[in-house]
Structures are given as C-alpha cells and as structure tokens.
Amino acid sequence: MSAAVRGRDLTKPVDIKVDACVVGLGAGGSMMLRELARAGLACAGVEEGGHHSARDFTQREDAMLPLLFQDAGGRTTRDLAIRVLQGRGVGGSTVHNTNLCKRTPPEILDIWQRKYGVEGFSAAVLAPVFARVEKELSVSLIEAGQINRNNAVLRRGTEALGWKGGVLSHNRVGCQGSGFCELGCAYDAKQNALKILVPAATAAGATVYSDVRIKRILHRDGRVTGLAGVALDAAGNETVEVRVSCKSVVLGASATGSAALALASGVPNLWDTLGTGLRLHPGAVVAGVFDEPIAGHRGIPQSYECTEHLAYEEGSDKRTWIVPAFAHPVGAASMMPGFGAAHMRLMRRYDRIAVLTAMLHDESSGTVGVTAAGRPTLDYRLNGADCMGLARGLAACARLLFAAGATEVLLPAMRPIAIKSLRELAAVDWSFVRPHALPLSAVHPMGSMRMGNDPKTSVVNCQGEHHSLRGLFVVDGSLFPTSIGAPPQISIYSFALHLAPHVITATKKV
Amino acid sequence: MNVTRRQAIGGVAVTALTVTAALLRTQAGYRVPPGGAVRAALSLADYCIVHALAARICGADEDGVILPEQVGVAAFVDGFVAAIDAPQRTDLQRLLQFIEHLAPLAQGRRSRFTLLSAGQQDAVLAALETHPVELIRGGFQCLKGLVFMGFYRDPRTWGLLHYEGPWVGRPQGGFAIDAPAGMAAP
C-alpha cells in the first residue's frame, strides 16, 4: 500500500489494521502521526479533506475556500452570529493560517495548573518542547523589510500611543510576499504540517488516507477497538466503506470535529463535560481610511501585534489581542458593513484602507453538538463582560488608526459608523457590540474536550487520554481548558509532541 | 366538534383555493434570467430571487460599473448551493422564500420581492440587516457574503479596487509591498 492513499481513488471497501490511527491531520494530528511512526508503531492518519500541494493553491478565493475550509468557509455558530473558519485537508488549518508563532502564555499555563487541575504543562516543562517545535518549523522573527503598510500602520499607532506591541514570529522560509497566505502558499514557503510533518510521517512508515470521513469511534468494554468511516469522491459524496482496527485512536480533528465525532460515537460522558467549554477567540474588525495607499493585501498579512489591551487573568477588563486583518476582495467585501452603492463606495477605498482586528480572549463558554448526519453544531453566545471587552478592543483599534494618521475610521456596526476624530469616537454608543449587531468571525476554536485531572470537570487526563475510554487520545485545540488569547498552532504542535510518549507507551502496552 | 358534509366540502374547496393561490403566487411569473436556463440546485423561483438580490446587494455606485448579472452571480450561487450539505441548502432556500414573500409584507408591500422597485427592494434589505429576529439578521449576512463572493471573485470587478489578482504564474523573486497599488506587478 502506498504511503498516501486518496479516498477519491478507492473503488472497494478498505480494511486498515494498525496499532494506532490518527483522525484529522492538522497541527496536532500530523505531529502525533510522525511520532507514532518514528516509534515503530504501525499507524495511519485519516483526513476528511483532500491531500493538496502548493501547485493546487491558485490564489483564487472562490476556488480555495471550498478546497481548504470546512463548509467552504461558510461554517457558523448555530445562531449564525459568528463565522468560524476552520481548515480542511491534510495539514488542516496550518495550510491557510497566517503562520503566527506564539508559545502558550506562561500566565495561561499557570491558570490551568492552579484552577483547572492540569499537571505536567508548566512553562518550564514545555520550554524545551516549544524550542524543538520552533526549530523543526524554522520559526523566526519577521524581518523589518517584510512588514507591509497595514502592519506598519499598527506599529506607528502603537508607538505613537506608547502602548505595548512588537514584531511577531512566523514559520515561513522563502516567502515571496505575495500576500495570499490565507489561501494556501503557492510558493511552498510555509513550514507547516503539510510540508514538514506529513512527509516525515510517511517516510517513517505511516500511511495517510485523505478524502475519508470517519463516522464512528468503535469501542467495547471501555476500550477503543477501531473506527468506521467512508471514502469521499472528489465532489464530497460518500462512496465505499473504510474500516480501521486499532489499539489507539488519536483525535486531531479540531475543537469542533473531535468533540462532534466523540459525541456521535457514544463515547462515555458521565459528567456531561464532552463538548462543553468551547471557546472561539472571536474577533471583529475596524477599518481606517488613509490618504496614501496601504495595499494591505500584499505582503505578510500579520507581522505586528499590539498587546496593550490583553491580560490573561480571568475577569480582566483587558481581553483583546490586536493585529492587522486584511483580506482579499471576497473576504473584505463580507467584512464590510452595508450593501449596494454604499458598500461599493467603501470597496473602492480597498487599497487605501488599513484594517485591524480585536480578537477576544473570551471567557464565554459554548458547546459542540452533532447532527444526525454527524456534522458539528456550535452553540456559543458572547456574555456581557466579553461584549464590553470587545467594545474596548474595538475602541482601541480606532485610537490606533487615528494615531497612525487615518482620516476616517469605520466601526463595524450593521449600519456602518464612520467617525473622523477622537471626539466623535468618545461619543460612540458601543451597545452595537453584541451578537448579530456586528460581523464576528473566529479562526481559533478551543476547548470542548478539556484536559485535567478531575473527570467531573474535564474529558481527558493530562496524558491526553479519555478518563474512562482506554485508548482514546486527544491532541488538538480541544484540550485547552480556556482560551489562550493567542494563535494556537505552536501550542497544538507542542502539546502533541509532549503527549506523544504517553500515547506510544500506552499503545505498546496493549 | 360536529362538521357537516357540506361544511367539510366547503372547507376542502377553500383550502384548495388557498393552496392554489399560494402556489401561483410562489411559482408564477418568473422569467428565466440570463444564465438561468440550466441550473444545478436552485429552482427557477429561487434563482430569480438570487438574481434580484444580487442586483441590489452589488448595486453600483455610479454608471458604467460591471453588473452582477454580467458577472453571473446567480449562476455562481447556484453552483455553490449544489455543493453544500443538504441541511444548509434547505436553510438557504427557506431564507430565499422568506425574503421573497414575507419580508416585503413586513414593509407593508403586497408584492413579492422580485416584483418590487429597486428602492422598495433596498428598503426590504435594509430592514433585514437590522431585523429584530437574530437568525434572520445572521442569515442575511451569510447570504450577502455568498453574493459578494459571486461578484468579487470575477477579475472584471478588481479594477474597482485597484486589486491585481493572483500572482501565480508571474515571475518569482519577491513582490514590492511598498509600491503603489497597480504598479507592483512584474
């Protein structure tokens, strides 16, 4: 059998017999698959989306959204209030993310230890793990010459106000600066799961199955026995059965997909913790109009951050992380408020607009459910404190844009609010910052299968294994007990690497 | 409650008339718009509704701007709807029917959306954008995003934005992030 099998090519049912099978090949799943293979275990990775390469990435939004995103980029919370962009395909969200590399904040790890019963994840324990991941993925500080005008606006505003901020790190090598990162890198500059980890896993003996939808985790007498799934053709239609027999199942299908699969499979859930605790790290954008060209769609999309309004302690007033958020025309059009001629007038300013997003380190808690067809449903509602925190973040974005020289700032209410001065900003009624009253989007779902020592408040233990179903492990963002207030890819890669020895040992014991 | 045979027959007749009128109201009078003869997923009525919506959502701010019907927005939405899961498809079709028949009523209009004037259609859409029912507001946002995708995916719209489009196929070697828009392309 080839090391890479495409479900769309399968014409007969397939039976796979391995020691361990990873479901979902994003950051966590790919890392775990490589480690399992390197440990000499017979292992397979199964991914619902396709297995693409740089030559497939055409830089066209209408083609890449269906190719690289769940629900063609149209996934939302069940009340349609928040658009949730999640990856699909081998490499998961690491294929379309903007390559931001931040370690899990030590303050967060400390809160997890003190309040959520998480052991073995202190900053000191994880430091060498983070360092190894950063080395493997060629993480480096973004160079000064790679900071585009949209990011320069944020830096200028941050420095003018004397606020905290800095240049970000990334995992790109050979970046061409085309600015199409969120549609997959056509130049293969991203040092991500697709480019680095999956090839290493297959080289070590793993088999990767793409276009295969897993529908059930099979288990008996408190122990995992395998998986039941189905291959998908190129149009996404289900074709032949795919069955997996294995000692261990590792879920890496994201904070939404993993929990939905576990729920659909009747995984034990004695304390009703499975699928709860969902965080979305949602954000909204503020646009500033400038006299000079900004052309934020060119170059590295996010290279500078403002952290003045971000604190990690629970209950803090400061709960937004501010970064630039530029998009290509389709994305920009859907973020801009209004319609018709007024909307087109805004779009004409596309190349002279700088856009910032305030991303909320949310304490609101949602749930993942599952439909009869096995698809995830997301119930999530921002609480009052989070709405106020987001409003403060959006006001901060407006101040940053004015400080950087914006002549006009557009606030993202359904009926756009245009302001031309700080005096007008002071008079803004921020009550529009609530679900369905402004466009909200999220790219970092977390939680839903939290880790911890107490089965009453968590789903898996601190080795990533389900509290009562032996052989079921989780290695994606589902593990987080809270939001981490930062892009999660380095955390997910690192947690998978950190947990791999436990999974290997447990699998070998069976 | 006792119902006589005569009452029952009368009830059936009234129901039949009502259903027929509703069917006529929902299906009659739709003319095939450009590109709408062959459809992948949408009914003719739904296709016409999308066609009318796109004309207003992507309405031009001045003369001479390319129109959504020239770009084929309704055909794009039709193809997109054909590729999504059945439950999502059903939700979208319900939303289209809501916009066509019920949203105008809330504005005091007895005509369906596709028969209203441009100004009346804009008023209906503005009301949807701030509709008291959150699900309707959210649904309209999703629909708007889909229509914009159909419009702004077309290279003929990019000139409006000073957007150069994909760089794939152009010589590599780094792209000038500081060059004025439209001047950085090799």
XYZ file of C-alpha atoms in Angstrom:
696
model
C 0.000 0.000 0.000
C 1.229 3.473 -0.903
C 2.127 5.868 1.907
C -0.562 8.265 0.686
C -3.994 6.993 -0.344
C -6.724 9.240 -1.714
C -10.230 8.202 -0.809
C -11.470 9.548 -4.125
C -9.442 6.813 -5.843
C -10.911 3.957 -3.777
C -13.401 1.692 -5.522
C -13.678 -1.122 -2.977
C -14.151 -1.140 0.812
C -10.916 -0.902 2.744
C -9.900 -2.610 5.994
C -6.967 -1.000 7.748
C -5.205 -2.841 10.572
C -2.764 -0.712 12.544
C -1.594 -0.135 16.110
C -2.790 3.476 16.170
C -4.886 5.697 13.950
C -4.942 9.488 13.968
C -8.162 11.228 12.910
C -7.568 14.683 11.457
C -4.183 15.770 10.156
C -3.773 19.359 11.278
C -1.026 20.563 13.586
C -1.657 18.087 16.415
C -2.625 15.068 14.337
C 0.313 15.371 11.957
C 2.802 15.773 14.783
C 1.392 12.747 16.582
C 1.368 10.652 13.409
C 5.036 11.374 12.811
C 5.959 10.486 16.392
C 3.969 7.237 16.301
C 5.641 6.233 13.052
C 9.087 7.105 14.333
C 8.433 4.972 17.409
C 7.992 1.994 15.113
C 4.243 1.610 15.521
C 2.071 0.608 12.588
C -0.003 3.738 12.143
C -2.339 5.555 9.790
C -3.650 9.092 9.575
C -7.131 9.744 8.224
C -8.260 13.128 6.960
C -11.672 14.158 5.673
C -10.344 16.742 3.237
C -8.011 16.383 0.297
C -4.253 15.980 0.156
C -3.064 19.032 -1.727
C 0.252 20.542 -2.626
C 1.499 24.041 -3.416
C 0.638 23.660 -7.086
C -3.060 23.338 -6.160
C -3.148 26.746 -4.488
C -4.386 29.115 -7.186
C -4.744 32.228 -5.010
C -8.415 32.431 -6.030
C -10.822 32.851 -3.107
C -13.758 31.176 -4.850
C -11.643 28.083 -5.525
C -9.636 27.924 -2.295
C -12.434 28.445 0.220
C -14.174 25.175 -0.744
C -10.828 23.403 -1.035
C -9.222 24.427 2.246
C -12.031 25.336 4.634
C -14.791 23.435 6.379
C -18.201 24.066 4.804
C -16.484 26.062 2.041
C -15.722 28.807 4.554
C -19.377 29.119 5.491
C -19.313 27.397 8.892
C -21.060 29.457 11.561
C -22.345 29.152 15.072
C -25.838 27.717 15.091
C -27.412 31.145 15.594
C -25.432 32.404 12.554
C -23.837 35.138 14.686
C -20.181 34.122 14.242
C -18.436 32.830 11.144
C -15.982 30.094 12.128
C -13.157 29.488 9.667
C -11.569 26.074 10.085
C -9.195 24.091 7.946
C -9.986 21.043 5.894
C -7.478 18.779 4.227
C -4.110 17.298 5.063
C -2.290 19.938 7.093
C -5.570 21.327 8.465
C -5.599 24.994 9.374
C -1.798 25.184 9.111
C -2.275 25.301 5.327
C -4.282 28.521 5.361
C -3.235 30.216 8.583
C -1.038 33.299 8.692
C 1.863 31.418 10.302
C 1.912 33.300 13.576
C 4.081 31.550 16.126
C 3.478 32.314 19.789
C 4.062 29.978 22.673
C 1.244 29.336 25.121
C 1.477 32.308 27.506
C 3.040 31.230 30.839
C 0.223 33.022 32.653
C -2.284 30.738 30.933
C -0.320 27.604 31.816
C -0.211 28.813 35.407
C -4.003 29.352 35.489
C -4.543 25.857 34.059
C -2.392 24.372 36.779
C -3.966 26.363 39.635
C -7.613 26.341 38.573
C -8.147 23.505 36.130
C -6.095 20.665 37.557
C -3.675 20.483 34.638
C -0.368 18.879 35.603
C 2.790 18.484 33.560
C 2.168 21.525 31.377
C 4.150 24.195 33.216
C 6.159 26.738 31.244
C 9.372 25.135 32.479
C 8.348 21.640 31.388
C 7.170 22.848 27.992
C 10.062 25.214 27.216
C 12.239 22.561 25.525
C 9.210 21.199 23.685
C 8.371 24.637 22.313
C 12.027 25.130 21.360
C 12.127 21.834 19.466
C 8.932 22.604 17.564
C 10.168 26.092 16.703
C 13.418 24.630 15.383
C 11.672 21.983 13.306
C 9.316 24.528 11.785
C 12.052 27.136 11.197
C 10.354 29.751 13.386
C 11.988 33.170 13.179
C 11.230 36.815 13.838
C 9.676 38.513 10.819
C 12.256 40.800 9.231
C 11.761 44.565 9.183
C 11.627 44.632 5.382
C 8.721 42.180 5.405
C 6.387 44.407 7.386
C 3.765 45.706 4.974
C 1.960 49.019 5.191
C -1.054 47.668 7.027
C 1.193 46.311 9.765
C 3.278 49.478 9.696
C 0.089 51.396 10.475
C -0.421 49.294 13.597
C 3.193 49.747 14.645
C 3.001 53.513 14.067
C -0.193 53.784 16.086
C 1.124 51.612 18.894
C 4.346 53.601 19.176
C 2.542 56.951 18.967
C 0.300 55.987 21.865
C 3.140 54.462 23.854
C 1.316 51.136 24.021
C 2.793 47.650 24.257
C 3.468 45.922 20.972
C 6.039 44.116 18.918
C 7.027 42.251 15.791
C 5.723 38.705 15.521
C 7.471 35.433 14.693
C 6.484 33.138 11.836
C 7.304 29.808 10.220
C 7.983 30.792 6.613
C 11.141 30.187 4.608
C 11.490 31.711 1.152
C 8.429 33.940 1.489
C 7.685 35.782 -1.753
C 5.469 38.368 -0.082
C 2.557 37.774 -2.406
C 0.101 38.069 0.482
C -2.044 35.038 -0.298
C -1.185 33.105 2.871
C -4.808 32.507 3.850
C -5.441 30.705 0.549
C -2.508 28.289 0.852
C 1.038 29.182 -0.162
C 1.635 28.674 -3.884
C 5.379 29.031 -3.241
C 5.535 26.359 -0.536
C 7.126 28.782 1.895
C 5.035 27.670 4.868
C 6.920 25.274 7.109
C 3.709 23.657 8.257
C 2.192 20.245 8.963
C 1.598 19.598 5.264
C 5.177 20.329 4.249
C 7.218 19.239 7.274
C 5.363 16.683 9.374
C 3.249 14.606 6.999
C 6.154 13.761 4.680
C 8.248 12.874 7.743
C 5.445 10.627 9.000
C 5.097 8.760 5.719
C 8.868 8.476 5.411
C 8.844 6.785 8.824
C 6.196 4.295 7.713
C 2.821 5.925 8.341
C 0.061 5.771 5.749
C -2.039 8.863 5.123
C -5.633 8.477 3.918
C -7.196 11.672 2.592
C -10.833 12.109 1.474
C -12.007 9.755 4.220
C -14.727 10.769 6.671
C -14.680 8.948 9.984
C -18.223 8.499 11.291
C -17.776 6.453 14.448
C -15.158 5.578 17.018
C -15.686 1.891 17.752
C -15.316 0.779 21.361
C -16.173 -2.153 23.574
C -15.856 -2.790 27.306
C -14.231 0.576 27.965
C -11.603 0.205 25.274
C -11.225 1.593 21.762
C -11.295 -1.046 19.011
C -11.244 0.961 15.805
C -13.012 3.381 13.521
C -15.784 3.246 10.951
C -15.713 5.652 8.053
C -16.377 6.187 4.418
C -14.380 7.411 1.456
C -15.436 10.579 -0.364
C -15.263 11.240 -4.073
C -13.932 14.488 -5.500
C -17.352 16.114 -5.104
C -17.575 15.060 -1.452
C -20.092 12.258 -1.983
C -19.712 9.188 0.217
C -18.554 6.102 -1.674
C -17.014 2.953 -0.143
C -16.585 1.931 3.494
C -13.302 2.391 5.296
C -12.834 0.339 8.467
C -9.938 0.646 10.866
C -8.922 -1.854 13.558
C -6.501 -0.364 16.066
C -5.473 -0.261 19.715
C -5.392 3.532 19.966
C -7.360 6.327 18.324
C -5.927 9.832 18.433
C -8.321 12.695 17.748
C -6.804 15.669 15.950
C -9.898 16.872 14.147
C -10.101 20.265 15.910
C -12.076 21.596 18.838
C -15.250 21.167 16.843
C -14.657 17.999 14.816
C -13.150 15.869 17.565
C -15.920 16.551 20.063
C -18.617 16.006 17.416
C -17.113 12.642 16.474
C -16.857 11.602 20.109
C -20.492 12.578 20.696
C -21.656 10.731 17.587
C -19.785 7.655 18.776
C -21.347 7.432 22.211
C -18.043 7.980 23.988
C -18.704 7.781 27.761
C -19.774 11.160 29.108
C -20.736 10.557 32.711
C -20.324 14.153 33.846
C -21.652 15.856 30.696
C -18.323 17.521 30.065
C -17.863 16.308 26.488
C -18.389 19.152 24.006
C -18.612 21.844 26.678
C -16.219 24.690 27.380
C -15.914 25.759 23.742
C -14.006 28.995 23.233
C -13.852 30.714 19.837
C -11.390 33.610 20.248
C -13.794 35.667 18.097
C -12.911 38.997 16.571
C -14.317 41.996 14.759
C -12.580 44.496 12.529
C -12.154 48.256 12.435
C -11.074 49.976 9.224
C -9.142 53.200 8.854
C -9.096 55.259 5.664
C -5.747 56.775 4.728
C -4.676 59.330 2.138
C -1.798 57.162 0.978
C -2.032 53.648 -0.496
C -1.988 50.850 2.079
C -2.486 47.786 -0.163
C -2.744 45.545 2.884
C -3.421 42.539 0.685
C 0.231 42.488 -0.346
C 2.999 41.064 1.780
C 2.838 39.123 5.037
C -0.681 39.752 6.367
C 0.175 39.820 10.074
C 3.616 40.781 11.331
C 2.968 43.154 14.240
C 0.820 42.887 17.377
C -0.481 45.308 19.977
C -0.824 43.711 23.408
C -1.731 46.793 25.411
C -5.278 45.542 25.927
C -4.514 41.904 26.623
C -4.138 40.437 30.087
C -4.603 36.775 30.803
C -6.049 36.672 34.313
C -9.690 35.654 34.359
C -12.104 38.534 34.768
C -9.686 41.124 33.418
C -11.039 44.164 31.559
C -8.183 43.787 29.092
C -9.071 40.867 26.907
C -8.305 41.738 23.290
C -5.299 40.985 21.122
C -4.945 43.478 18.286
C -3.395 42.556 14.938
C -3.940 43.637 11.345
C -6.635 41.750 9.455
C -6.525 42.367 5.799
C -8.300 40.187 3.262
C -8.612 39.694 -0.449
C -11.714 41.146 -2.162
C -14.261 38.461 -1.279
C -13.191 38.385 2.360
C -13.021 42.169 2.553
C -16.477 42.562 0.998
C -18.044 40.207 3.526
C -16.392 42.063 6.428
C -17.582 45.480 5.265
C -20.998 46.540 6.524
C -23.934 47.515 4.330
C -24.781 46.677 0.736
C -25.394 48.289 -2.630
C -23.902 51.596 -3.664
C -22.755 52.483 -0.135
C -20.881 49.185 0.126
C -19.294 49.683 -3.279
C -18.105 53.134 -2.256
C -16.344 51.505 0.700
C -14.848 48.833 -1.530
C -13.425 51.491 -3.853
C -11.246 52.539 -0.939
C -9.883 48.997 -0.688
C -6.272 49.928 -1.398
C -6.351 52.898 0.981
C -7.860 51.142 3.946
C -5.943 49.679 6.859
C -7.808 47.069 8.882
C -7.217 45.984 12.461
C -8.951 43.231 14.357
C -9.557 42.969 18.068
C -9.532 39.279 18.892
C -11.268 38.451 22.134
C -9.593 36.299 24.800
C -13.071 35.021 25.541
C -14.486 33.691 28.763
C -17.882 32.966 27.234
C -18.354 29.247 27.023
C -20.119 27.361 24.255
C -20.888 23.783 23.350
C -20.232 21.475 20.438
C -23.073 19.212 19.383
C -23.586 16.878 16.478
C -26.297 16.494 13.859
C -27.861 13.207 12.826
C -25.547 13.335 9.815
C -22.530 13.608 12.114
C -21.697 17.247 11.417
C -20.675 19.563 14.274
C -23.025 22.198 15.594
C -21.705 25.118 17.610
C -23.739 26.882 20.259
C -21.947 29.925 21.546
C -23.124 33.245 22.912
C -20.892 36.134 23.983
C -21.570 37.138 27.581
C -21.888 40.741 28.712
C -18.336 41.029 30.024
C -16.932 39.722 26.750
C -19.087 42.174 24.760
C -17.718 45.015 26.864
C -14.186 43.708 26.476
C -14.594 43.502 22.721
C -16.026 47.027 22.602
C -12.955 48.283 24.478
C -10.751 46.477 21.981
C -12.562 47.988 19.015
C -12.270 51.450 20.538
C -8.545 50.783 20.973
C -8.307 49.834 17.280
C -9.938 53.136 16.359
C -7.484 55.058 18.543
C -4.561 53.213 16.969
C -5.771 54.043 13.471
C -6.236 57.730 14.264
C -2.821 57.817 15.931
C -1.347 56.348 12.747
C -2.907 59.034 10.589
C -6.291 57.690 9.477
C -8.577 60.412 8.156
C -11.690 58.395 8.880
C -12.435 55.264 10.912
C -15.249 52.834 10.160
C -16.734 50.870 13.034
C -18.302 47.545 12.124
C -21.961 48.048 13.068
C -24.520 46.631 10.640
C -25.228 50.225 9.682
C -21.625 51.473 9.422
C -20.499 54.112 11.882
C -17.984 56.488 10.308
C -16.052 58.772 12.637
C -13.466 61.409 11.838
C -11.983 62.336 15.182
C -11.301 61.176 18.715
C -14.098 63.480 19.846
C -16.546 61.568 17.674
C -15.071 58.315 18.964
C -15.786 59.404 22.533
C -19.451 59.891 21.625
C -19.941 56.436 20.093
C -22.673 54.266 21.592
C -20.964 50.878 21.843
C -24.134 48.947 22.537
C -23.913 47.607 18.970
C -21.140 45.295 20.136
C -23.272 42.223 20.627
C -24.080 39.122 18.584
C -25.877 39.813 15.304
C -25.246 43.525 15.530
C -21.757 43.409 14.038
C -19.913 40.917 11.831
C -17.952 38.494 14.019
C -15.582 35.805 12.877
C -13.395 33.233 14.603
C -10.402 31.246 13.450
C -9.214 29.677 16.698
C -11.802 27.330 18.241
C -10.523 25.812 21.503
C -11.811 23.722 24.398
C -14.636 21.138 24.142
C -12.598 18.118 25.342
C -10.680 19.750 28.144
C -7.759 18.095 29.877
C -7.447 17.909 33.646
C -7.144 15.503 36.498
C -10.765 15.629 37.612
C -13.210 13.601 35.471
C -16.038 15.786 36.766
C -14.631 18.881 35.081
C -12.555 17.519 32.204
C -12.806 14.957 29.412
C -9.250 13.672 29.118
C -6.450 13.322 31.631
C -3.151 15.158 31.471
C -1.705 12.447 29.243
C -4.410 13.302 26.714
C -6.294 10.023 27.278
C -10.034 9.886 27.878
C -10.852 9.433 31.553
C -12.840 6.239 31.065
C -12.372 5.046 27.478
C -8.928 3.455 27.241
C -7.042 4.050 24.029
C -8.834 7.271 23.058
C -6.486 10.279 22.968
C -6.917 13.943 22.011
C -4.144 16.145 20.588
C -5.806 19.240 19.150
C -7.127 22.542 20.481
C -9.940 20.651 22.203
C -7.520 20.053 25.072
C -7.342 23.674 26.209
C -9.283 24.343 29.420
C -9.608 28.034 28.460
C -8.823 30.357 25.587
C -5.096 31.002 25.320
C -5.582 34.503 23.886
C -3.129 33.791 21.104
C -2.889 31.892 17.822
C -2.816 28.250 18.897
C -0.689 26.457 16.303
C 2.569 26.336 18.289
C 0.654 25.209 21.375
C -1.080 22.415 19.461
C 2.082 21.192 17.729
C 3.902 21.264 21.060
C 1.199 19.601 23.142
C 1.061 16.768 20.599
C 4.811 16.336 20.769
C 4.670 16.471 24.568
C 1.907 13.860 24.751
C 3.349 11.519 22.122
C 5.447 9.416 24.540
C 2.328 8.664 26.616
C 0.375 7.571 23.543
C 3.255 5.430 22.304
C 3.737 3.751 25.678
C 0.022 3.134 26.149
C -0.326 1.668 22.656
C 2.672 -0.606 23.049
C 1.311 -1.946 26.336
C -1.877 -3.271 24.757
C -66.996 19.488 17.068
C -69.604 18.191 14.581
C -68.863 19.066 10.943
C -71.491 18.547 8.263
C -70.593 17.086 4.901
C -71.386 20.421 3.279
C -69.034 22.232 5.677
C -66.337 19.662 5.009
C -66.629 20.053 1.231
C -66.607 23.822 1.637
C -63.514 23.603 3.819
C -61.724 21.436 1.294
C -62.631 23.835 -1.518
C -61.380 26.878 0.404
C -58.180 25.063 1.322
C -57.637 24.006 -2.280
C -58.179 27.557 -3.489
C -55.793 28.936 -0.880
C -53.118 26.399 -1.732
C -53.557 27.048 -5.441
C -53.311 30.793 -4.909
C -50.195 30.342 -2.801
C -48.651 28.113 -5.438
C -49.472 30.591 -8.143
C -48.034 33.346 -6.019
C -44.805 31.430 -5.408
C -44.265 29.985 -8.868
C -45.986 32.173 -11.410
C -44.407 34.922 -13.398
C -40.767 34.022 -13.045
C -38.918 34.609 -16.269
C -35.641 32.889 -16.844
C -32.902 35.457 -16.243
C -29.638 35.361 -18.198
C -27.741 32.177 -17.389
C -30.695 30.694 -15.522
C -31.933 28.164 -18.050
C -29.708 25.372 -16.805
C -29.483 25.219 -13.028
C -27.624 22.887 -10.700
C -29.582 23.244 -7.468
C -31.919 26.232 -7.324
C -35.488 26.234 -8.568
C -36.338 28.856 -11.163
C -38.059 30.914 -8.461
C -35.038 30.739 -6.125
C -32.705 31.539 -8.988
C -34.744 34.634 -9.826
C -34.711 35.719 -6.186
C -30.911 35.423 -6.047
C -30.688 37.301 -9.330
C -32.785 40.146 -7.909
C -30.897 40.151 -4.599
C -27.532 40.316 -6.329
C -28.669 43.316 -8.362
C -29.308 45.246 -5.153
C -26.570 43.859 -2.886
C -23.903 44.518 -5.537
C -25.658 47.644 -6.751
C -23.330 50.099 -8.480
C -22.410 53.459 -7.022
C -22.063 55.043 -10.463
C -22.819 54.361 -14.124
C -20.613 52.076 -16.136
C -19.747 49.660 -13.327
C -19.969 45.987 -14.245
C -23.275 44.454 -13.164
C -23.771 41.283 -11.142
C -25.723 39.707 -13.998
C -22.746 40.258 -16.312
C -20.551 38.511 -13.744
C -23.030 35.658 -13.333
C -23.600 35.956 -9.590
C -26.817 33.916 -9.567
C -25.171 31.112 -11.536
C -22.263 31.118 -9.074
C -24.627 30.908 -6.089
C -26.498 28.070 -7.822
C -23.261 26.124 -8.254
C -22.210 26.837 -4.681
C -25.546 25.677 -3.293
C -25.270 22.455 -5.278
C -22.019 21.641 -3.464
C -23.078 22.254 0.146
C -24.700 19.825 2.566
C -28.440 19.249 2.186
C -29.427 20.869 5.525
C -27.528 24.050 4.654
C -29.124 24.031 1.211
C -32.586 23.754 2.740
C -31.876 26.613 5.161
C -30.759 28.850 2.326
C -33.799 28.028 0.214
C -36.088 28.829 3.164
C -34.342 32.149 3.633
C -34.816 32.989 -0.046
C -38.519 32.224 0.198
C -38.769 34.336 3.337
C -37.177 37.284 1.548
C -39.405 36.821 -1.475
C -42.764 36.514 0.254
C -42.709 37.531 3.913
C -40.080 40.254 4.175
C -41.986 42.591 1.786
C -45.184 42.061 3.802
C -43.393 43.340 6.895
C -42.696 46.510 4.912
C -46.364 46.839 4.008
C -45.795 45.580 0.460
C -48.171 43.050 -1.015
C -45.940 42.223 -3.984
C -43.192 39.695 -3.738
C -39.610 40.923 -3.516
C -38.734 40.254 -7.150
C -41.606 42.473 -8.327
C -40.749 45.474 -6.149
C -38.975 48.563 -7.425
C -35.261 48.927 -6.721
C -35.912 51.417 -3.944
C -38.515 49.169 -2.343
C -36.147 46.213 -2.545
C -33.413 48.244 -0.846
C -35.824 49.094 1.958
C -36.602 45.400 2.443
C -32.904 44.521 2.567
C -32.119 47.353 4.972
C -34.843 46.017 7.252
C -33.361 42.530 7.058
C -29.959 43.854 8.043
C -31.377 45.157 11.322
C -34.219 42.676 11.668
C -35.296 42.013 15.285
C -35.023 38.248 14.763
C -31.352 37.408 15.124
C -31.500 34.355 12.908
C -32.828 36.434 10.039
C -30.123 39.058 10.509
C -27.498 36.325 10.590
C -28.992 34.568 7.593
C -28.951 37.762 5.589
C -25.300 38.298 6.495
C -24.450 34.812 5.203
C -26.422 35.362 2.025
C -24.765 38.721 1.487
C -21.327 37.116 1.857
C -22.221 34.478 -0.711
C -23.447 37.074 -3.202
C -20.310 39.159 -2.695
C -18.224 36.053 -3.316
C -20.026 35.582 -6.609
C -19.343 39.190 -7.563
C -15.842 39.950 -6.341
C -14.380 36.608 -7.448
C -14.597 37.918 -11.002
C -11.450 39.651 -12.288
C -13.613 42.229 -14.040
C -14.548 43.681 -10.635
C -10.981 44.004 -9.414
C -10.282 47.228 -11.290
C -12.745 48.957 -8.933
C -10.491 48.033 -6.034
C -7.063 48.522 -7.585
C -6.526 44.850 -6.849
C -4.050 42.993 -9.042
C -5.410 39.480 -8.509
C -3.437 36.271 -8.145
C 0.334 36.272 -8.588
C 0.525 32.631 -9.553
C 2.308 32.224 -12.844
C 4.146 35.507 -12.531
C 7.911 35.557 -12.082
C 9.011 34.846 -8.522
C 11.590 36.860 -6.699
C 9.604 38.875 -4.207
C 6.795 41.334 -4.594
C 7.104 45.004 -3.752
C 4.890 45.630 -0.751
C 5.552 49.360 -0.834
C 4.800 50.022 -4.482
C 1.606 51.959 -5.147
C -1.365 49.801 -6.000
C -1.368 48.631 -9.587
C 2.329 49.309 -10.082
C 3.898 46.370 -8.308
C 3.062 43.698 -10.822
C 6.026 42.481 -12.824
